[in-house]
Coordinates of C-alpha atoms in Angstrom, one line a residue:
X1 CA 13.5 -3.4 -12.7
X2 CA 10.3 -3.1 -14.7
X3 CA 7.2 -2.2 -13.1
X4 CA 4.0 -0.6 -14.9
X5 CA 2.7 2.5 -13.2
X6 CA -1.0 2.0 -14.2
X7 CA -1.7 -1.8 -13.5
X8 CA -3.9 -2.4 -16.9
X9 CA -7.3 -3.8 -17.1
X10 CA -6.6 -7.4 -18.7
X11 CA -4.1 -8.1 -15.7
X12 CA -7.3 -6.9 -13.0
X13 CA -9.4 -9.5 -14.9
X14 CA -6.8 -12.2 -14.5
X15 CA -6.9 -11.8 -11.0
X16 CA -10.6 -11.3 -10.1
X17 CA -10.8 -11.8 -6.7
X18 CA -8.1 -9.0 -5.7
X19 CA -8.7 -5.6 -5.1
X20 CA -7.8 -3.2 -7.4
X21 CA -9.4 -0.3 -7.1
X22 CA -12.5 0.7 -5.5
X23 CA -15.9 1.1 -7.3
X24 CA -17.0 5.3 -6.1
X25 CA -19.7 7.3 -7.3
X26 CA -17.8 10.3 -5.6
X27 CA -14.0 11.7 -6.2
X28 CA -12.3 9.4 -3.9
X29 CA -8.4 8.6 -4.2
X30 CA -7.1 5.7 -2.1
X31 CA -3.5 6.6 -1.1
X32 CA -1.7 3.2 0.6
X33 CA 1.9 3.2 2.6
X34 CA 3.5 0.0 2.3
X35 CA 6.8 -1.4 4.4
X36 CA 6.3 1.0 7.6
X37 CA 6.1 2.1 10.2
X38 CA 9.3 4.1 9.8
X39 CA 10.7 6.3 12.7
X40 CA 11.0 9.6 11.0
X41 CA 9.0 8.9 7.4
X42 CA 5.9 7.5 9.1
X43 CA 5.3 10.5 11.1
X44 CA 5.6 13.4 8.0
X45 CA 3.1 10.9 5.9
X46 CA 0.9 11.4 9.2
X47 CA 1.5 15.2 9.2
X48 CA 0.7 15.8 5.5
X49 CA -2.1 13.5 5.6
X50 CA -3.7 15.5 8.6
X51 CA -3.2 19.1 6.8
X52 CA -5.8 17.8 3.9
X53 CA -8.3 16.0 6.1
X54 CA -7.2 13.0 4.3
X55 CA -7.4 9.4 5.2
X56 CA -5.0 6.1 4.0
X57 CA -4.3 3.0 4.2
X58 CA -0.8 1.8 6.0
X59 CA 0.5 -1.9 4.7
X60 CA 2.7 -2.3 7.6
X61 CA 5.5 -5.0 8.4
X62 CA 5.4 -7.3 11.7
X63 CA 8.7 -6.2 12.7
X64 CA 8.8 -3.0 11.9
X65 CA 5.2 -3.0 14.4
X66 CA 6.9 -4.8 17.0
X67 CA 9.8 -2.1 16.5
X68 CA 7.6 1.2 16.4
X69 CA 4.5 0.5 18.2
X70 CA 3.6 4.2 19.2
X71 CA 4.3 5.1 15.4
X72 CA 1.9 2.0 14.9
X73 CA -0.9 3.5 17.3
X74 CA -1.0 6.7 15.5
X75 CA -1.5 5.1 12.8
X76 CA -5.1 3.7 13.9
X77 CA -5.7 6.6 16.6
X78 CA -5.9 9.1 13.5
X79 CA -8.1 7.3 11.7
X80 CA -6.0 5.6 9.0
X81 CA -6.4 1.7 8.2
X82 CA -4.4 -0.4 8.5
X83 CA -3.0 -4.1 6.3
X84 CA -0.8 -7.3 6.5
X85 CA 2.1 -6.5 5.1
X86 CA 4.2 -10.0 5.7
X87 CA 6.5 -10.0 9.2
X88 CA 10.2 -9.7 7.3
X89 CA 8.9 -8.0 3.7
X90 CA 8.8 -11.9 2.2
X91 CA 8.4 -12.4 -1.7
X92 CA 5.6 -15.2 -1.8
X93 CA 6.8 -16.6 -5.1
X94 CA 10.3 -17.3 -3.6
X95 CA 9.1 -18.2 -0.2
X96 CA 8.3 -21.9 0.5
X97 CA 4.0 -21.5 1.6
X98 CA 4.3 -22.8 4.7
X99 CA 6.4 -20.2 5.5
X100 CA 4.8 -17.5 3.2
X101 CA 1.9 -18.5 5.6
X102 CA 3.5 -18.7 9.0
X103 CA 5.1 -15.3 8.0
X104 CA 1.7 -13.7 8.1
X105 CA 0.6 -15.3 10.9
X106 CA 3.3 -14.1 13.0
X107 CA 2.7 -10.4 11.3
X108 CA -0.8 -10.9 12.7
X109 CA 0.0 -11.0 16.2
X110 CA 0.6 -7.2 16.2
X111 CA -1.2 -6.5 12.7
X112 CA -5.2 -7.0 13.3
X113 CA -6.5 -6.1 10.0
X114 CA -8.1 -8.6 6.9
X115 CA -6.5 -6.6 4.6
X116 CA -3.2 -8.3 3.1
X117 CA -0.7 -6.6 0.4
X118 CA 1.6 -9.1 -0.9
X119 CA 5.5 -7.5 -0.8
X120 CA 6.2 -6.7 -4.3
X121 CA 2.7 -7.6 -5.1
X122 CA 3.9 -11.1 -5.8
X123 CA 1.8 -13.9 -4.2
X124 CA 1.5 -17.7 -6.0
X125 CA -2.3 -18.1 -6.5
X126 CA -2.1 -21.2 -4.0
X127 CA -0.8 -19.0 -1.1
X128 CA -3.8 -16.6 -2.7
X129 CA -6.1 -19.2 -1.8
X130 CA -5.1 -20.3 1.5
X131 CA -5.8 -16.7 2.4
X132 CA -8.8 -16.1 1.4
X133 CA -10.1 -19.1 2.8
X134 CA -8.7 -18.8 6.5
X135 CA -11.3 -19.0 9.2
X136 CA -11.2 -14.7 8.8
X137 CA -10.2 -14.6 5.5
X138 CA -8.2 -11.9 3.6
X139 CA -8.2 -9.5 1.6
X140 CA -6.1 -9.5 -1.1
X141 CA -5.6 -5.8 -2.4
X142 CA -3.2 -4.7 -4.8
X143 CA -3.4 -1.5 -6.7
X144 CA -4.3 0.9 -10.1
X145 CA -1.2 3.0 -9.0
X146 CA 2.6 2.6 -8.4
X147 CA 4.4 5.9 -8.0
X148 CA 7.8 4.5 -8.0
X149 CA 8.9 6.3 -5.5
X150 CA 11.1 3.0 -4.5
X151 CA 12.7 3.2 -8.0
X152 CA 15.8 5.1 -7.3
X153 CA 16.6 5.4 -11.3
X154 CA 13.8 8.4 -11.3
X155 CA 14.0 11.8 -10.5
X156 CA 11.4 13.1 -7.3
X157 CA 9.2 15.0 -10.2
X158 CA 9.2 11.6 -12.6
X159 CA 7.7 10.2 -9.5
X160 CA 5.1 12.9 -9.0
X161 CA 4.2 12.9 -13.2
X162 CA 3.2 9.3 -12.4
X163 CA 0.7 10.2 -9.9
X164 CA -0.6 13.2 -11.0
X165 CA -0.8 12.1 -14.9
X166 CA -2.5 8.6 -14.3
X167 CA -4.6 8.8 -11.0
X168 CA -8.7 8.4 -11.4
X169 CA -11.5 8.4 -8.8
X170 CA -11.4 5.0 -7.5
X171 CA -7.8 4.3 -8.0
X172 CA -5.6 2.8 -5.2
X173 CA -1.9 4.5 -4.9
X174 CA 1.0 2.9 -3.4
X175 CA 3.6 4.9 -1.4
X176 CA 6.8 4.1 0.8
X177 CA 6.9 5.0 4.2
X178 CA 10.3 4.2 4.1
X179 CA 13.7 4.9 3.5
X180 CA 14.5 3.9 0.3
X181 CA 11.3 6.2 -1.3
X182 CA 11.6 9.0 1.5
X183 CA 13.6 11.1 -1.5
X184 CA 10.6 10.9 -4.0
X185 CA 7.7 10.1 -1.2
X186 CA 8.4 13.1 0.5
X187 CA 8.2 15.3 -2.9
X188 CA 5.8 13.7 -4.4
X189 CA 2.9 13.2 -1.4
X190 CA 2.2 17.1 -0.6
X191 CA 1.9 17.9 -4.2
X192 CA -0.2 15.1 -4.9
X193 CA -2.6 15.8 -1.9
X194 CA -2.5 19.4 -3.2
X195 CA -3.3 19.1 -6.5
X196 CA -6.3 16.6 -6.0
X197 CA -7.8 18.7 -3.3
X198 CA -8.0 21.6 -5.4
X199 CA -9.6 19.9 -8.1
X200 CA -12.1 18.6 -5.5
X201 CA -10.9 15.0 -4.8
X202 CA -11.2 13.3 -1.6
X203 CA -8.3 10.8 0.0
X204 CA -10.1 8.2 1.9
X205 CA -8.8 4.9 3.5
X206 CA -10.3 1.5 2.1
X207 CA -13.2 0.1 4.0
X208 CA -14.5 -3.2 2.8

C-alpha cells in the first residue's frame, strides 16, 4: 500500500478543478471523516469534536446512512457538513460509470450534500466530469492530508506525527470514522484537536 501523507503541489495542479485545500486568511484546519457513520466511532469523533468548539466535514456512505440514521442526524444537528461518499465504498476506476454513477445516485437519496469524495480518492476523469456537470453539480474534494489511520502497518503515534508534522492553515485532513482506523483515529484526533487549539488554530467544516 503506498499512499503520500501530504498530497504534493504538481498532483493539485493536475487536477485543477478538485478541492484540495481551502484558500484562509485565518488559522483554519479542515478535519474530514470518511466511510461513516459508524455506531460507536461516529459518536466519540462527535464528542471530541464538541469539547474544542470544532466543526468537520463527515464523507458518509449510503448504506451505512440508511443503517445509522440518528448517528446521521447528529451529524447535521451539531453543525458538521456533510459529503457523498459512494452508497457501497465503490472504487471509480474499477467500477463500470454507469454504475460509479448510479452508485451515487442512490447514496443521494439519504446523502443531500454537493460535496463528493471519491473512495480511495480514485475517480476516472470521465466519471469526474459527469459530476460536475449534473443538473446540481458536485464538488469534487479530495485532500492536503492523509493521517493513515486506515494503514494498519503504523503505530497510533506514526499516525499522529503525520498530522501534527505536516498540517498548515488551509489544509484538508482525512480521518476514519470507522473500524478499521478506530485504533489510530481515536489516538490521534484528541491530540491533534489539542495541539492546534493551543497554538491558536481553528477546526471548521468546508463551506463552498
Amino acid at each position: 500500500m503506498f499512499y503520500l501523507v501530504k498530497t504534493p503541489n504538481w498532483l493539485q495542479k493536475i487536477f485543477p478543478k478538485y478541492i484540495w485545500k481551502i484558500k484562509s486568511i485565518d488559522k483554519n484546519i479542515y478535519l474530514s471523516f470518511d466511510d461513516g457513520p459508524h455506531p460507536t466511532h461516529t459518536p466519540f469523533v462527535l464528542n471530541e469534536l464538541k469539547k474544542y468548539g470544532a466543526k468537520a466535514t463527515f464523507f458518509c456512505i449510503g448504506k451505512n446512512v440508511q443503517q445509522y440514521p440518528d448517528i446521521y442526524k447528529r451529524i447535521i444537528d451539531e453543525g458538521h457538513s456533510i459529503g457523498n461518499h459512494t452508497f457501497n465504498h465503490l472504487n471509480g476506476r474499477k467500477t463500470d460509470d454507469i454504475i460509479y454513477i448510479e452508485n451515487i445516485h442512490e447514496a443521494a437519496n439519504f446523502i443531500d450534500s454537493s460535496f463528493f469524495r471519491p473512495p480511495y480518492g480514485r475517480i476516472t476523469s470521465f466519471q469526474a466530469k459527469l459530476l460536475m456537470q449534473m443538473r446540481r453539480p458536485y464538488k469534487i474534494i479530495m485532500w492536503t492530508i492523509l493521517s493513515g489511520d486506515f494503514d494498519t502497518r503504523i503505530t497510533k503515534e506514526r499516525c499522529l506525527k503525520n498530522v501534527l508534522l505536516k498540517t498548515k492553515a488551509g489544509d484538508i485532513v482525512v480521518f476514519h470514522d470507522s473500524e478499521k482506523a478506530a485504533v489510530r483515529m481515536c489516538y490521534t484526533l484528541p491530540a491533534m484537536l489539542e495541539h492546534f487549539s493551543n497554538a491558536g488554530y481553528y477546526f471548521d467544516r468546508i463551506v463552498l
